[in-house]
Each structure stands twice: as C-alpha cells, then as structure tokens.
Amino acid sequence: EAGVTQFPSHSVIEKGQTVTLRCDPISGHDNLYWYRRVMGKEIKFLLHFVKESKQDESGMPNNRFLAERTGGTYSTLKVQPAELEDSGVYFCASSHLGTRENIQYFGAGTRLSVL
Amino acid sequence: AQSVTQLGSHVSVSEGALVLLRCNYSSSVPPYLFWYVQYPNQGLQLLLKYTSAATLVKGINGFEAEFKKSETSFHLTKPSAHMSDAAEYFCAVPNSGYSTLTFGKGTMLLVSP
C-alpha cells in the first residue's frame, strides 16, 4: 500500500511568485491534513479536509493560501503570492474517518524556500 | 487547548547508551499521546501511542514510553541506542475533537559511535 506522497519534495521560488504543492493521501483515507513547520518552530496545523469539504481551516495563516481537494482524493495547497515568511516544510497527513484514535500518516513533506 | 513541551532540542548519546527524550503535556489528562519519528528525507512515522489502556507503551524499534499522570509526562526511552536511531522525534497530542494534532518542537537525537 502506497503511503502519503507529496510533490515536489523541494521548491525554490522568488517572493511574489506562485507555488502549488500537491498531496496524495493513502487510498481510502477521507481525512486529509496540511501542516507546516517553519524553521526552528514546531509543526503547526493548517487545514483539515473530510473528503472534499474543508472541516477546519483555522490554521491557515492568511488569504494567500488556498487549499483544494476536488473529488475528495488528492489535495493541492497554493501560495499566491509567496512571501519570505512562507518558507518552511509543508507536511500532508491522512487518516481513516471515524476512528477515535485518528492515527495520522504523514508524507515526507515539501520544503519551500522563498527568496 | 492541549499542548506538549519537549525539553531539549538536541540530545546526544553514545551508541549503546540509554536514550531518554522528554515530553510533558499540559495540565488536563489527554486521551491520547503520540510519539512520531522523522528519519532524514522521510515523513513522520508513528513510533508509539498512548490510549489510556496501559501506562507503559511499547513501540517500534525497541522504544517505549511511560505515561505518568503525577508528572504530566510521557517520556520516550530506549535502553540501548543504535546509530540508526539518529532522527528527530516529536511528541504530539490531539485537540479536543480528536482531529488535529499539536506537536512539540521536536528533539533531534544524535548518536555517536
């Protein structure tokens, strides 16, 4: 069974450009999460999808970030326009819906560098 | 809101020595606690989980953690470190809805020969 996959693994862009990160969850996982780790800080929650619906987007930093999960399968996270403070590692995680423990399985992350 | 604190951003041990990575949770007793590990260039992998069924939890790769309510702690231990244990370790607790996770800042474990 394939794990959570994220693409690209690294992205280097200039301030003001647009970047789109992609996450493919484990097949059959209806929960999909985005987290971010800024250098030197803890991993922080951004957004939670249940199937194609945004369940919780309280962690999204501002309206330059747009997440989608059309069809309830893979998800994209777009940053437009990117700012220097957006640099960090973006993690995606997925889990089964309805389990109390809600074990989340993580991808390797996308390292975003905004210059 | 629940939170966890990891003491020590870096811990260095010699191969064969005891590994102790510290995690303390905030005052209210959480229903679950997790330790994740991130090896270089890999995703976070679940190491072990506390589910209130047992206070001593065994995980993968010889790691275990003990939930101590009196100390609000869930420290991770391994009797004998191996070079392959070098990685970053994260303690995490779910929010009240059991959906999102709140992580500690992580502890990098360095193992020297």
Coordinates of N, CA and C in Angstrom, one line a residue:
Chain A
E1 N 0.9 -1.2 0.0 CA 0.0 0.0 0.0 C 0.9 1.2 0.0
A2 N 0.6 2.2 -0.9 CA 1.4 3.4 -1.0 C 1.1 4.3 0.2
G3 N 2.1 5.0 0.6 CA 1.9 5.9 1.7 C 1.5 7.3 1.2
V4 N 1.5 8.3 2.0 CA 1.2 9.6 1.6 C 2.3 10.2 0.8
T5 N 2.0 10.6 -0.4 CA 3.1 11.2 -1.2 C 2.8 12.7 -1.5
Q6 N 4.0 13.4 -1.5 CA 3.9 14.8 -1.7 C 4.8 15.2 -2.8
F7 N 4.4 16.2 -3.6 CA 5.2 16.7 -4.7 C 5.1 18.2 -4.8
P8 N 6.2 18.9 -5.1 CA 7.5 18.4 -5.2 C 8.1 18.2 -3.8
S9 N 9.3 17.6 -3.7 CA 10.0 17.5 -2.5 C 10.6 18.8 -2.0
H10 N 11.1 19.5 -3.0 CA 11.7 20.8 -2.8 C 11.2 21.8 -3.8
S11 N 11.0 23.1 -3.4 CA 10.6 24.1 -4.3 C 11.3 25.4 -3.9
V12 N 12.0 26.0 -4.8 CA 12.7 27.3 -4.5 C 12.0 28.3 -5.5
I13 N 11.4 29.4 -4.9 CA 10.8 30.4 -5.7 C 11.2 31.8 -5.2
E14 N 10.9 32.8 -6.0 CA 11.1 34.1 -5.6 C 9.9 34.7 -4.9
K15 N 10.1 35.7 -4.1 CA 9.0 36.4 -3.5 C 8.1 36.9 -4.5
G16 N 6.8 36.7 -4.4 CA 5.8 37.2 -5.3 C 5.3 36.2 -6.3
Q17 N 6.1 35.1 -6.4 CA 5.7 34.0 -7.3 C 4.6 33.2 -6.7
T18 N 4.1 32.3 -7.5 CA 3.1 31.3 -7.0 C 3.6 29.9 -7.0
V19 N 3.2 29.2 -6.0 CA 3.7 27.8 -5.9 C 2.5 26.9 -5.5
T20 N 2.4 25.7 -6.1 CA 1.4 24.8 -5.8 C 2.0 23.5 -5.3
L21 N 1.6 23.1 -4.1 CA 2.0 21.8 -3.5 C 0.9 20.8 -3.7
R22 N 1.3 19.6 -3.9 CA 0.3 18.5 -4.1 C 0.5 17.4 -3.0
C23 N -0.6 16.8 -2.6 CA -0.6 15.7 -1.7 C -1.5 14.6 -2.1
D24 N -1.0 13.4 -2.2 CA -1.8 12.3 -2.5 C -1.9 11.4 -1.2
P25 N -3.1 11.4 -0.6 CA -3.2 10.6 0.6 C -3.2 9.1 0.4
I26 N -3.2 8.4 1.4 CA -3.4 6.9 1.3 C -4.8 6.6 0.8
S27 N -4.8 5.7 -0.1 CA -6.1 5.4 -0.7 C -7.1 5.0 0.4
G28 N -8.3 5.6 0.3 CA -9.4 5.2 1.2 C -9.4 6.1 2.4
H29 N -8.4 7.0 2.6 CA -8.4 7.9 3.7 C -9.2 9.2 3.4
D30 N -10.3 9.4 4.1 CA -11.1 10.5 3.9 C -10.6 11.8 4.6
N31 N -9.9 11.6 5.7 CA -9.3 12.8 6.3 C -8.0 13.1 5.6
L32 N -7.8 14.4 5.4 CA -6.5 14.9 4.8 C -6.2 16.2 5.6
Y33 N -4.9 16.3 6.0 CA -4.5 17.4 6.8 C -3.3 18.1 6.1
W34 N -3.2 19.3 6.3 CA -1.9 20.1 5.9 C -1.4 20.7 7.2
Y35 N -0.1 20.5 7.4 CA 0.7 21.1 8.5 C 1.9 21.8 7.9
R36 N 2.5 22.7 8.7 CA 3.6 23.4 8.3 C 4.6 23.6 9.4
R37 N 5.9 23.5 9.1 CA 6.9 23.7 10.0 C 7.9 24.8 9.5
V38 N 7.8 25.9 10.2 CA 8.7 27.0 9.9 C 10.0 26.7 10.7
M39 N 11.2 27.1 10.1 CA 12.4 26.7 10.7 C 12.5 27.1 12.2
G40 N 12.9 26.2 13.0 CA 13.1 26.5 14.4 C 11.8 26.4 15.2
K41 N 10.7 26.2 14.5 CA 9.4 26.2 15.3 C 8.8 24.8 15.2
E42 N 7.7 24.7 15.9 CA 7.0 23.4 15.9 C 6.2 23.2 14.7
I43 N 5.8 22.0 14.4 CA 4.9 21.7 13.3 C 3.5 22.2 13.7
K44 N 2.9 23.0 12.8 CA 1.6 23.6 13.1 C 0.5 23.2 12.1
F45 N -0.6 23.0 12.6 CA -1.8 22.6 11.8 C -2.2 23.8 10.9
L46 N -2.5 23.5 9.6 CA -3.1 24.5 8.7 C -4.5 24.2 8.4
L47 N -4.9 23.0 8.0 CA -6.2 22.8 7.4 C -6.5 21.3 7.5
H48 N -7.8 21.0 7.6 CA -8.3 19.6 7.6 C -9.5 19.5 6.6
F49 N -9.3 18.5 5.7 CA -10.4 18.1 4.8 C -11.0 16.8 5.3
V50 N -12.4 16.8 5.2 CA -13.0 15.5 5.2 C -13.6 15.3 3.8
K51 N -13.1 14.3 3.2 CA -13.4 14.1 1.7 C -13.1 15.4 1.0
E52 N -14.1 16.0 0.3 CA -13.7 17.2 -0.4 C -14.1 18.5 0.3
S53 N -14.6 18.4 1.6 CA -15.0 19.5 2.3 C -14.0 20.0 3.3
K54 N -13.8 21.3 3.5 CA -13.0 21.8 4.5 C -13.6 21.8 5.8
Q55 N -13.1 20.9 6.7 CA -13.6 20.7 8.0 C -13.2 21.8 9.0
D56 N -11.9 22.2 8.8 CA -11.3 23.1 9.8 C -10.2 23.8 9.0
E57 N -10.2 25.1 8.8 CA -9.2 25.8 8.2 C -8.6 26.9 9.1
S58 N -8.8 26.7 10.4 CA -8.4 27.7 11.4 C -6.9 28.0 11.4
G59 N -6.1 27.1 10.9 CA -4.7 27.3 10.9 C -4.1 28.0 9.7
M60 N -4.9 28.3 8.7 CA -4.4 28.9 7.5 C -4.0 30.3 7.9
P61 N -2.7 30.7 7.5 CA -2.2 32.0 8.0 C -2.9 33.2 7.4
N62 N -3.3 33.2 6.2 CA -3.9 34.3 5.5 C -4.5 33.9 4.2
N63 N -5.1 34.8 3.5 CA -5.8 34.5 2.3 C -4.8 34.3 1.1
R64 N -3.6 34.3 1.3 CA -2.7 34.0 0.2 C -2.5 32.5 0.0
F65 N -3.1 31.8 1.0 CA -3.1 30.3 1.0 C -4.4 29.8 0.5
L66 N -4.4 28.9 -0.5 CA -5.7 28.3 -0.9 C -5.5 26.8 -1.1
A67 N -6.3 26.0 -0.3 CA -6.3 24.6 -0.4 C -7.5 24.1 -1.1
E68 N -7.3 23.0 -1.9 CA -8.4 22.4 -2.5 C -8.3 20.9 -2.5
R69 N -9.4 20.2 -2.6 CA -9.4 18.7 -2.6 C -10.6 18.3 -3.5
T70 N -10.5 18.6 -4.7 CA -11.6 18.3 -5.6 C -11.7 16.8 -5.8
G71 N -13.0 16.3 -5.7 CA -13.2 14.9 -5.8 C -12.8 14.1 -4.6
G72 N -12.3 14.7 -3.6 CA -12.0 14.0 -2.3 C -10.8 13.1 -2.4
T73 N -10.0 13.3 -3.4 CA -8.8 12.4 -3.5 C -7.6 13.2 -3.1
Y74 N -6.8 13.7 -4.1 CA -5.6 14.4 -3.8 C -5.9 15.9 -3.5
S75 N -5.0 16.5 -2.8 CA -5.2 17.9 -2.4 C -4.0 18.8 -3.0
T76 N -4.4 20.0 -3.2 CA -3.3 21.0 -3.5 C -3.4 22.2 -2.6
L77 N -2.2 22.7 -2.3 CA -2.1 23.9 -1.5 C -1.3 24.9 -2.3
K78 N -2.0 26.0 -2.6 CA -1.4 27.1 -3.4 C -1.1 28.3 -2.6
V79 N 0.1 28.8 -2.8 CA 0.5 30.0 -2.1 C 0.7 31.1 -3.2
Q80 N -0.1 32.2 -3.1 CA -0.1 33.2 -4.1 C -0.4 34.6 -3.6
P81 N 0.4 35.5 -3.6 CA 1.9 35.5 -3.9 C 2.7 35.0 -2.7
A82 N 3.7 34.3 -3.0 CA 4.6 33.8 -1.8 C 5.4 35.0 -1.2
E83 N 5.5 34.9 0.1 CA 6.3 35.8 0.9 C 7.4 35.1 1.6
L84 N 8.4 35.8 2.0 CA 9.6 35.2 2.6 C 9.2 34.3 3.8
E85 N 8.2 34.8 4.6 CA 7.9 34.1 5.8 C 7.1 32.8 5.5
D86 N 6.8 32.5 4.3 CA 6.1 31.3 3.9 C 7.1 30.1 3.8
S87 N 8.4 30.4 3.8 CA 9.4 29.3 3.8 C 9.2 28.4 4.9
G88 N 9.4 27.1 4.6 CA 9.3 26.1 5.6 C 9.0 24.7 5.0
V89 N 8.7 23.7 5.8 CA 8.4 22.4 5.3 C 6.9 22.2 5.5
Y90 N 6.2 21.9 4.4 CA 4.8 21.6 4.4 C 4.5 20.1 4.4
F91 N 3.8 19.7 5.4 CA 3.5 18.3 5.5 C 2.0 18.0 5.3
C92 N 1.8 16.9 4.7 CA 0.4 16.4 4.5 C 0.3 15.1 5.2
A93 N -0.9 14.9 5.8 CA -1.2 13.7 6.5 C -2.6 13.2 6.1
S94 N -2.8 11.9 6.3 CA -4.2 11.4 6.0 C -4.5 10.4 7.1
S95 N -5.8 10.1 7.2 CA -6.3 9.1 8.2 C -7.7 8.6 7.8
H96 N -8.0 7.5 8.4 CA -9.4 7.0 8.2 C -10.4 7.9 8.9
L97 N -11.5 7.9 8.4 CA -12.6 8.7 9.0 C -13.3 7.8 10.0
G98 N -13.6 8.3 11.2 CA -14.4 7.6 12.1 C -13.7 6.8 13.2
T99 N -12.4 6.8 13.2 CA -11.7 6.1 14.2 C -11.3 7.1 15.3
R100 N -11.6 6.7 16.6 CA -11.4 7.6 17.7 C -9.9 8.1 17.9
E101 N -9.0 7.1 17.7 CA -7.6 7.4 17.8 C -7.1 8.4 16.7
N102 N -7.7 8.2 15.5 CA -7.3 9.1 14.4 C -5.8 9.1 14.2
I103 N -5.3 7.9 13.9 CA -3.8 7.9 13.6 C -3.6 8.5 12.3
Q104 N -2.7 9.5 12.3 CA -2.4 10.2 11.0 C -1.1 9.8 10.5
Y105 N -1.1 9.5 9.1 CA 0.1 9.1 8.4 C 0.6 10.2 7.6
F106 N 1.9 10.5 7.7 CA 2.4 11.7 7.1 C 3.3 11.4 5.9
G107 N 3.3 12.4 5.0 CA 4.2 12.4 3.9 C 5.6 12.9 4.3
A108 N 6.5 12.9 3.3 CA 7.8 13.3 3.6 C 8.0 14.9 3.6
G109 N 6.9 15.5 3.1 CA 6.9 17.0 3.2 C 7.5 17.6 1.9
T110 N 7.1 18.9 1.7 CA 7.7 19.7 0.7 C 8.4 20.8 1.3
R111 N 9.7 20.9 1.0 CA 10.5 22.0 1.6 C 10.4 23.2 0.6
L112 N 9.8 24.3 1.1 CA 9.6 25.5 0.3 C 10.5 26.6 0.8
S113 N 11.3 27.1 -0.2 CA 12.2 28.2 0.1 C 11.8 29.4 -0.8
V114 N 11.4 30.5 -0.1 CA 11.0 31.7 -0.8 C 12.2 32.7 -0.7
L115 N 12.7 33.1 -1.8 CA 13.9 34.0 -1.8 C 13.6 35.5 -2.1
Chain B
A1 N -6.6 24.7 25.5 CA -6.2 23.8 24.5 C -5.0 22.9 24.9
Q2 N -5.0 21.7 24.5 CA -3.9 20.8 24.9 C -2.6 21.3 24.2
S3 N -1.5 21.1 24.9 CA -0.2 21.3 24.4 C 0.8 20.4 24.9
V4 N 2.0 20.2 24.3 CA 3.0 19.4 24.8 C 4.3 20.2 24.7
T5 N 5.2 19.9 25.6 CA 6.5 20.5 25.7 C 7.6 19.5 25.6
Q6 N 8.5 19.7 24.7 CA 9.7 18.8 24.6 C 10.9 19.5 25.1
L7 N 11.5 19.0 26.1 CA 12.7 19.6 26.7 C 14.0 19.1 26.0
G8 N 14.7 20.1 25.5 CA 15.9 19.7 24.8 C 15.7 19.6 23.3
S9 N 16.2 20.6 22.5 CA 16.1 20.5 21.1 C 17.0 19.5 20.5
H10 N 18.1 19.2 21.2 CA 19.1 18.2 20.8 C 19.5 17.3 22.0
V11 N 19.6 16.0 21.7 CA 20.1 15.1 22.7 C 21.2 14.3 22.1
S12 N 22.3 14.2 22.7 CA 23.4 13.4 22.2 C 23.7 12.2 23.1
V13 N 23.8 11.0 22.5 CA 24.2 9.8 23.3 C 25.2 9.0 22.5
S14 N 25.9 8.2 23.2 CA 26.8 7.2 22.5 C 26.0 6.0 22.2
E15 N 26.5 5.3 21.2 CA 25.9 4.0 20.8 C 25.9 3.1 22.0
G16 N 24.8 2.5 22.2 CA 24.7 1.5 23.4 C 24.2 2.2 24.7
A17 N 24.1 3.5 24.7 CA 23.7 4.2 25.9 C 22.2 4.3 25.9
L18 N 21.7 4.6 27.1 CA 20.2 4.9 27.3 C 19.8 6.1 26.5
V19 N 18.6 6.0 25.9 CA 18.0 7.2 25.3 C 16.8 7.6 26.1
L20 N 16.8 8.9 26.4 CA 15.7 9.5 27.2 C 15.3 10.8 26.5
L21 N 14.1 10.9 25.9 CA 13.6 12.1 25.3 C 12.3 12.5 26.1
R22 N 12.3 13.7 26.5 CA 11.3 14.2 27.4 C 10.1 14.9 26.7
C23 N 8.9 14.6 27.2 CA 7.7 15.2 26.7 C 6.8 15.4 27.9
N24 N 6.3 16.6 28.1 CA 5.3 16.9 29.1 C 4.1 17.5 28.5
Y25 N 2.9 17.1 28.9 CA 1.7 17.6 28.4 C 1.1 18.6 29.4
S26 N 0.2 19.4 28.9 CA -0.5 20.4 29.7 C -1.4 19.8 30.7
S27 N -1.9 20.5 31.6 CA -2.5 20.0 32.8 C -3.6 19.0 32.7
S28 N -4.5 19.1 31.7 CA -5.6 18.2 31.6 C -5.1 16.9 31.0
V29 N -5.6 15.8 31.5 CA -5.1 14.4 31.0 C -5.6 14.2 29.6
P30 N -4.7 14.0 28.7 CA -5.2 13.8 27.3 C -5.6 12.3 27.1
P31 N -6.6 12.0 26.2 CA -6.9 10.7 26.0 C -5.9 9.9 25.2
Y32 N -5.2 10.7 24.4 CA -4.1 10.1 23.5 C -2.9 10.9 23.5
L33 N -1.8 10.3 23.4 CA -0.5 10.9 23.2 C 0.3 10.1 22.2
F34 N 1.1 10.8 21.3 CA 1.8 10.1 20.3 C 3.3 10.5 20.3
W35 N 4.1 9.6 19.9 CA 5.5 10.0 19.5 C 5.6 9.6 18.1
Y36 N 6.1 10.6 17.3 CA 6.5 10.4 15.9 C 8.0 10.5 15.7
V37 N 8.5 9.9 14.7 CA 9.9 10.0 14.4 C 10.1 10.4 12.9
Q38 N 11.0 11.2 12.7 CA 11.3 11.6 11.3 C 12.8 11.3 11.0
Y39 N 13.0 10.3 10.2 CA 14.3 10.0 9.7 C 14.7 10.9 8.5
P40 N 15.9 11.2 8.3 CA 16.3 12.1 7.2 C 15.6 11.8 5.9
N41 N 15.0 12.8 5.3 CA 14.4 12.7 4.0 C 13.2 11.8 4.0
Q42 N 12.6 11.6 5.1 CA 11.4 10.7 5.2 C 10.3 11.5 5.9
G43 N 9.1 10.9 5.8 CA 7.9 11.5 6.5 C 7.9 11.2 8.0
L44 N 7.0 11.8 8.7 CA 6.9 11.4 10.1 C 6.2 10.0 10.2
Q45 N 6.8 9.2 11.1 CA 6.4 7.9 11.2 C 5.9 7.7 12.7
L46 N 4.8 7.1 12.9 CA 4.3 6.8 14.2 C 5.2 5.8 14.9
L47 N 5.7 6.2 16.1 CA 6.6 5.4 16.9 C 5.8 4.6 17.9
L48 N 4.9 5.3 18.6 CA 4.0 4.6 19.6 C 2.9 5.6 20.0
K49 N 1.9 5.0 20.6 CA 0.8 5.8 21.0 C 0.3 5.4 22.4
Y50 N -0.2 6.4 23.2 CA -0.8 6.1 24.4 C -2.3 6.3 24.3
T51 N -3.1 5.3 24.7 CA -4.5 5.3 24.5 C -5.3 5.1 25.8
S52 N -4.6 5.3 27.0 CA -5.1 5.1 28.3 C -5.4 3.7 28.7
A53 N -5.1 2.7 27.8 CA -5.3 1.3 28.1 C -4.2 0.8 29.0
A54 N -3.0 1.4 28.8 CA -1.8 1.0 29.6 C -0.9 2.2 29.7
T55 N -0.3 2.3 30.9 CA 0.6 3.5 31.1 C 2.0 3.2 30.4
L56 N 2.4 2.0 30.3 CA 3.7 1.7 29.6 C 3.4 1.2 28.2
V57 N 3.9 2.0 27.3 CA 3.5 1.7 25.9 C 4.8 1.3 25.1
K58 N 4.7 0.2 24.4 CA 5.9 -0.2 23.6 C 5.6 0.1 22.2
G59 N 6.7 0.6 21.5 CA 6.6 1.0 20.1 C 7.5 0.2 19.2
I60 N 7.8 0.8 18.1 CA 8.7 0.1 17.1 C 10.1 0.4 17.5
N61 N 11.0 -0.5 17.0 CA 12.5 -0.3 17.1 C 13.0 -0.2 18.5
G62 N 12.3 -0.9 19.4 CA 12.7 -1.0 20.8 C 12.4 0.2 21.7
F63 N 11.7 1.1 21.2 CA 11.3 2.3 22.0 C 10.1 2.0 22.9
E64 N 10.0 2.7 24.0 CA 8.8 2.6 24.8 C 8.7 4.0 25.5
A65 N 7.5 4.2 26.0 CA 7.2 5.4 26.7 C 6.2 5.1 27.9
E66 N 6.4 5.9 29.0 CA 5.5 5.7 30.1 C 4.7 6.9 30.4
F67 N 3.4 6.7 30.5 CA 2.6 7.8 30.9 C 2.5 8.0 32.4
K68 N 2.9 9.2 32.9 CA 2.9 9.4 34.3 C 2.0 10.6 34.6
K69 N 0.8 10.4 35.1 CA -0.1 11.4 35.4 C 0.4 12.4 36.4
S70 N 1.1 11.9 37.5 CA 1.6 12.7 38.5 C 2.6 13.7 38.1
E71 N 3.3 13.3 37.0 CA 4.4 14.2 36.5 C 4.0 14.9 35.1
T72 N 2.8 14.6 34.7 CA 2.2 15.1 33.4 C 3.3 14.8 32.3
S73 N 3.8 13.6 32.3 CA 4.9 13.3 31.4 C 4.6 12.1 30.5
F74 N 5.3 12.0 29.4 CA 5.2 10.9 28.5 C 6.5 10.8 27.8
H75 N 7.6 10.5 28.6 CA 8.9 10.4 28.1 C 9.2 9.2 27.3
L76 N 10.0 9.3 26.3 CA 10.4 8.2 25.4 C 11.7 7.7 25.8
T77 N 11.8 6.4 25.9 CA 13.1 5.8 26.2 C 13.4 4.6 25.3
K78 N 14.7 4.3 25.3 CA 15.2 3.1 24.7 C 16.5 2.7 25.4
P79 N 16.6 1.4 25.8 CA 17.7 1.0 26.7 C 19.1 1.2 26.1
S80 N 19.2 0.9 24.8 CA 20.5 0.9 24.1 C 20.3 1.6 22.7
A81 N 21.0 2.7 22.6 CA 20.9 3.5 21.3 C 21.7 2.8 20.2
H82 N 21.1 2.9 19.0 CA 21.8 2.4 17.8 C 22.0 3.6 16.9
M83 N 23.0 3.5 16.1 CA 23.3 4.5 15.1 C 22.0 4.9 14.3
S84 N 21.3 3.9 13.9 CA 20.1 4.1 13.1 C 19.0 4.8 13.8
D85 N 19.1 5.1 15.1 CA 18.1 5.8 15.8 C 18.2 7.3 15.7
A86 N 19.3 7.7 15.0 CA 19.5 9.2 14.8 C 18.4 9.7 13.9
A87 N 17.7 10.6 14.5 CA 16.5 11.2 13.8 C 15.9 12.3 14.7
E88 N 14.8 12.9 14.2 CA 14.1 13.9 15.0 C 12.8 13.3 15.5
Y89 N 12.6 13.5 16.8 CA 11.4 12.9 17.5 C 10.5 13.9 17.9
F90 N 9.2 13.7 17.7 CA 8.1 14.6 18.0 C 7.1 14.0 18.9
C91 N 6.7 14.7 20.0 CA 5.6 14.3 20.8 C 4.4 15.1 20.3
A92 N 3.2 14.5 20.3 CA 2.0 15.2 19.8 C 0.8 14.8 20.6
V93 N -0.2 15.7 20.7 CA -1.4 15.4 21.4 C -2.6 15.9 20.5
P94 N -3.7 15.2 20.4 CA -4.8 15.6 19.6 C -5.6 16.7 20.3
N95 N -6.3 17.5 19.5 CA -7.2 18.5 20.0 C -8.4 17.9 20.6
S96 N -9.3 18.6 21.2 CA -10.5 18.1 21.9 C -11.4 17.3 20.9
G97 N -11.4 17.6 19.7 CA -12.2 16.9 18.7 C -11.5 15.7 18.1
Y98 N -10.3 15.3 18.6 CA -9.5 14.2 18.1 C -9.2 14.3 16.7
S99 N -9.1 15.5 16.1 CA -8.8 15.6 14.7 C -7.4 16.1 14.5
T100 N -7.1 17.3 14.8 CA -5.8 17.9 14.5 C -4.8 17.5 15.6
L101 N -3.6 17.6 15.3 CA -2.5 17.3 16.3 C -1.8 18.6 16.6
T102 N -1.4 18.7 17.9 CA -0.5 19.7 18.4 C 0.8 19.1 18.7
F103 N 1.9 19.6 18.1 CA 3.2 19.0 18.2 C 4.1 19.8 19.2
G104 N 5.0 19.0 19.8 CA 6.1 19.7 20.5 C 7.1 20.2 19.4
K105 N 8.2 20.9 19.9 CA 9.1 21.5 18.9 C 10.1 20.4 18.3
G106 N 10.1 19.2 18.9 CA 10.9 18.2 18.3 C 12.3 18.1 19.0
T107 N 12.8 16.9 19.1 CA 14.1 16.7 19.7 C 14.9 15.9 18.7
M108 N 16.1 16.5 18.3 CA 17.0 15.8 17.4 C 17.9 14.9 18.3
L109 N 17.8 13.6 17.9 CA 18.7 12.6 18.6 C 19.9 12.4 17.8
L110 N 21.1 12.6 18.4 CA 22.4 12.4 17.8 C 23.0 11.2 18.4
V111 N 23.5 10.2 17.7 CA 24.1 9.0 18.2 C 25.5 8.9 17.7
S112 N 26.5 8.9 18.6 CA 27.9 8.8 18.2 C 28.4 7.4 18.5
P113 N 29.4 7.0 17.7 CA 29.9 5.6 17.8 C 30.8 5.5 19.1

